[in-house]
Short mmCIF file of C-alpha atoms in Angstrom, two decimals:
data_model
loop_
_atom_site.label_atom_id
_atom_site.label_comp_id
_atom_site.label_asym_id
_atom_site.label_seq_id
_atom_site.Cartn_x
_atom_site.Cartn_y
_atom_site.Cartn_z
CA UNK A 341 0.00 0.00 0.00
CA UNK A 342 0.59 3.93 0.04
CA UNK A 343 0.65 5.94 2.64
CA UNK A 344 1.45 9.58 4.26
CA UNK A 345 4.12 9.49 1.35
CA UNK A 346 5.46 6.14 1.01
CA UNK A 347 5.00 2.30 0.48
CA UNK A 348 4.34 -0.12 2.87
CA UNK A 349 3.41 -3.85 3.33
CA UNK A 350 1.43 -5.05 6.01
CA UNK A 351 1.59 -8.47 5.05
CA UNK A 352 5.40 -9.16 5.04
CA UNK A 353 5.51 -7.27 8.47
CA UNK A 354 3.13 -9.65 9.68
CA UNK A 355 4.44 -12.50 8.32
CA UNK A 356 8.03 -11.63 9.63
CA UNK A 357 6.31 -11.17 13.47
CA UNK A 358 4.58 -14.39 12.85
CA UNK A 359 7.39 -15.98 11.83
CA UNK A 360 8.81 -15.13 15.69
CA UNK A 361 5.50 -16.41 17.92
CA UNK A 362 7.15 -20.28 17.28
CA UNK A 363 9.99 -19.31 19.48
CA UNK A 364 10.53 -19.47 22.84
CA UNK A 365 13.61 -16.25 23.03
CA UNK A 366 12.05 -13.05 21.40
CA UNK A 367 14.13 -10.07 21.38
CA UNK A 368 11.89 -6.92 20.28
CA UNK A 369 13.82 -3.65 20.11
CA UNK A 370 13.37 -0.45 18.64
CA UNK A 371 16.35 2.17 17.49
CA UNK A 372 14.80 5.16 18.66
CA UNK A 373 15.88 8.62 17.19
CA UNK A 374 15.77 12.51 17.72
CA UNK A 375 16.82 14.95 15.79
CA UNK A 376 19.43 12.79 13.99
CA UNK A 377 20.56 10.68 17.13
CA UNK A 378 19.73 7.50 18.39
CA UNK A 379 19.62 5.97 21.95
CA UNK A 380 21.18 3.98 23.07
CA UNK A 381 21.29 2.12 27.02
CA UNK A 382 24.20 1.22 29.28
CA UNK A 383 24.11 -2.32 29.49
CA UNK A 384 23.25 -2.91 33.67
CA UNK A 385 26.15 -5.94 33.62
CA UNK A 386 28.75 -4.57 31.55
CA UNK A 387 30.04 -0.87 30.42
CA UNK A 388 28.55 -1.58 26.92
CA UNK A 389 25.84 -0.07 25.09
CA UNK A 390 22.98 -1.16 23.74
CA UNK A 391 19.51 -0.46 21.83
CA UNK A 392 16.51 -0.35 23.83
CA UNK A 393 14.85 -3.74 24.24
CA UNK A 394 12.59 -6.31 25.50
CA UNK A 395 13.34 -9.84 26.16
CA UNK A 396 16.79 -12.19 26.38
CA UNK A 397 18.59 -14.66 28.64
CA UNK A 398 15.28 -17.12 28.15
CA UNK A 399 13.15 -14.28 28.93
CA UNK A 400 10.91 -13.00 25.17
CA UNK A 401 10.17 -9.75 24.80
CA UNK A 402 7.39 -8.34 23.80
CA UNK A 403 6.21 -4.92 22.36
CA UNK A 404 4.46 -4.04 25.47
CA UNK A 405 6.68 -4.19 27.30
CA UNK A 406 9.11 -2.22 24.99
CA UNK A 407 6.66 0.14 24.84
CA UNK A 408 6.78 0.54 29.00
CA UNK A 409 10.54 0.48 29.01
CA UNK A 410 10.62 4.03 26.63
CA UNK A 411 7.88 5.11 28.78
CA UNK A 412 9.74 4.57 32.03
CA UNK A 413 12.79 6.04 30.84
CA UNK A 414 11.11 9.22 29.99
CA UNK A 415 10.18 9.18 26.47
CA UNK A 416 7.55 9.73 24.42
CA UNK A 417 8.39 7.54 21.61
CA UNK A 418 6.49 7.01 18.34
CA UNK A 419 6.92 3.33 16.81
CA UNK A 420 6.71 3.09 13.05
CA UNK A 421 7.57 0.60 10.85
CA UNK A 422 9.54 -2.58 11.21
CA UNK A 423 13.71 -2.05 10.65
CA UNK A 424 15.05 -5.32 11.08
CA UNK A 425 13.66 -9.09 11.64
CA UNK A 426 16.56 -11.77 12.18
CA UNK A 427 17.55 -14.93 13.90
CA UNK A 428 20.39 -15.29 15.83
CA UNK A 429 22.77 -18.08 13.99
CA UNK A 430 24.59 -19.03 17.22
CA UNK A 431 21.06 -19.17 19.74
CA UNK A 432 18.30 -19.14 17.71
CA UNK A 433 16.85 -16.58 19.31
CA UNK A 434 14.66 -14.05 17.19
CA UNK A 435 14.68 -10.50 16.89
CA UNK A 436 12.61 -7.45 15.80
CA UNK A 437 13.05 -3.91 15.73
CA UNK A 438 11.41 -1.32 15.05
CA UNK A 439 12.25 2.29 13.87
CA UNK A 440 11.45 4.88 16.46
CA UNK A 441 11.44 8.74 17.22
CA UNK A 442 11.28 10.21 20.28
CA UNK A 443 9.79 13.54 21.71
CA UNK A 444 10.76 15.61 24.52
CA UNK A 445 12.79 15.96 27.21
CA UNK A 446 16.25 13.43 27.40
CA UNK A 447 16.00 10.05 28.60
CA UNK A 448 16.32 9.36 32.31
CA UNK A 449 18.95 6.52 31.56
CA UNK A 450 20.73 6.56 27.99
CA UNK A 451 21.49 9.08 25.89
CA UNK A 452 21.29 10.24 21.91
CA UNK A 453 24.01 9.84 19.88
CA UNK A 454 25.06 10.75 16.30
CA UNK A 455 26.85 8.70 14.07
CA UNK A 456 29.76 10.88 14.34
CA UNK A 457 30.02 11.29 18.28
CA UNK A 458 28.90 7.44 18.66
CA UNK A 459 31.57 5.29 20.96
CA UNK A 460 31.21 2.65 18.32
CA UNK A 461 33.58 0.32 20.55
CA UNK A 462 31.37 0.28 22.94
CA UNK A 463 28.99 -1.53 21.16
CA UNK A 464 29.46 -5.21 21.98
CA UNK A 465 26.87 -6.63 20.22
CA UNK A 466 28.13 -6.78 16.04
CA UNK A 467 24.16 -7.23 14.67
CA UNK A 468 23.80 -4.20 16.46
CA UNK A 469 26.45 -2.62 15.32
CA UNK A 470 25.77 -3.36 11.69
CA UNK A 471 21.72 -2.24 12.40
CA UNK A 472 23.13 1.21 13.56
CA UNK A 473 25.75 1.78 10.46
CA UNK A 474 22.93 0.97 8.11
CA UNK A 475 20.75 3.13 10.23
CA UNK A 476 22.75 6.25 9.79
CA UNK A 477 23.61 5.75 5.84
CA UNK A 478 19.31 5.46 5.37
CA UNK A 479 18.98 8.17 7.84
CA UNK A 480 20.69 10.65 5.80
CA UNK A 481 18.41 9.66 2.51
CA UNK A 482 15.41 9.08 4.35
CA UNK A 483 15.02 5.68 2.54
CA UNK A 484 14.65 3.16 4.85
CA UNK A 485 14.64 -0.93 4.36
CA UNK A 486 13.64 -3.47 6.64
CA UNK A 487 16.24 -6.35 6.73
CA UNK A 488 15.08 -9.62 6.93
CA UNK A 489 17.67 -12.77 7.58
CA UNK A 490 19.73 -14.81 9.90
CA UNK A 491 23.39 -14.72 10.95
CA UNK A 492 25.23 -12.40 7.71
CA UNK A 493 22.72 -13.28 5.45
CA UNK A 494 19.03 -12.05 4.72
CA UNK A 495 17.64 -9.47 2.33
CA UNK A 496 16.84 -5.36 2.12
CA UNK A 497 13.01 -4.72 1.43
CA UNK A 498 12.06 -0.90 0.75
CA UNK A 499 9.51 0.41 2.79
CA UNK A 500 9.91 4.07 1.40
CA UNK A 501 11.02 6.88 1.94
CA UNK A 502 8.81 9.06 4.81
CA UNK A 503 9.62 9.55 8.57
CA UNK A 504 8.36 7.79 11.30
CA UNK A 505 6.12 10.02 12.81
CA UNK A 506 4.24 10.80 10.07
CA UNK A 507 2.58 6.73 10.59
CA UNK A 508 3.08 6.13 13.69
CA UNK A 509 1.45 7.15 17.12
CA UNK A 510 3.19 8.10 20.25
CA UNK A 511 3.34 6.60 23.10
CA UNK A 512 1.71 8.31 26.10
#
């Protein structure tokens, strides 16, 4: 379909979320931006940073409970469309994120990044990493994809070319 100035499919989002139910360790995430910068968490074992997400170690995530993490940091944080749907080669685990933008104030824990002021080594996680690089290069066209694969390998699907909050709603 077409809508608020650019395509979309329903049907391969929600066949890549149905795809997920069959497992038992969801990850749902969300790489949330403002202004150009993204957030990103302090990992509560480590010094490393992280997106904001739901579910791991056993535990699944869920979009609800994404959705009360931004809250609880602060945020009001539109969700749009999906960014990336993949399964982890060396767990099995699944994961999907979603393409974000916050409004107001900063978060109570985090903070925004750019690309260019982005402690990149701090980063642990390489799918991450790789989600964020891509990020910022479709950031600065405003054409985003939504990745769908598994380990290195999986495929780009256009999903156009408008901003998030022009088809998503915010979360209160």
């Amino acid at each position: 379909g077409y809508g608020h100035g650019g395509y979309f499919s329903p049907a391969i989002e929600q066949a890549a979320v149905s795809a997920t139910v069959k497992c038992n360790d969801i990850i749902v995430g969300a790489i949330v931006e403002r202004n150009g910068e993204v957030l990103l968490l302090p990992d509560s074992a480590s010094k490393e940073l992280t997106l904001p997400h739901s579910g791991q170690s056993g535990h699944s995530g869920s979009l609800r409970n994404l959705r009360q993490q931004l809250k609880d940091l602060g945020l009001r944080v539109a969700l749009g469309f999906l960014y990336e749907v993949y399964e982890n080669s060396e767990n099995g685990a699944q994961a999907i994120y979603y393409r974000g933008e916050a409004h107001g104030e900063a978060s109570m824990q985090g903070r925004f990044y750019s690309r260019h002021n982005l402690p990149w080594n701090r980063i642990a996680d390489d799918r991450e990493r790789r989600m964020l690089e891509r990020y910022f290069a479709e950031l600065s066209s405003e054409r985003f994809h939504v990745y769908f694969g598994h380990g290195n390998e999986g495929q780009l699907d256009p999903v156009g070319h408008n901003r998030v909050g022009s088809t998503a709603q915010a979360i209160d």
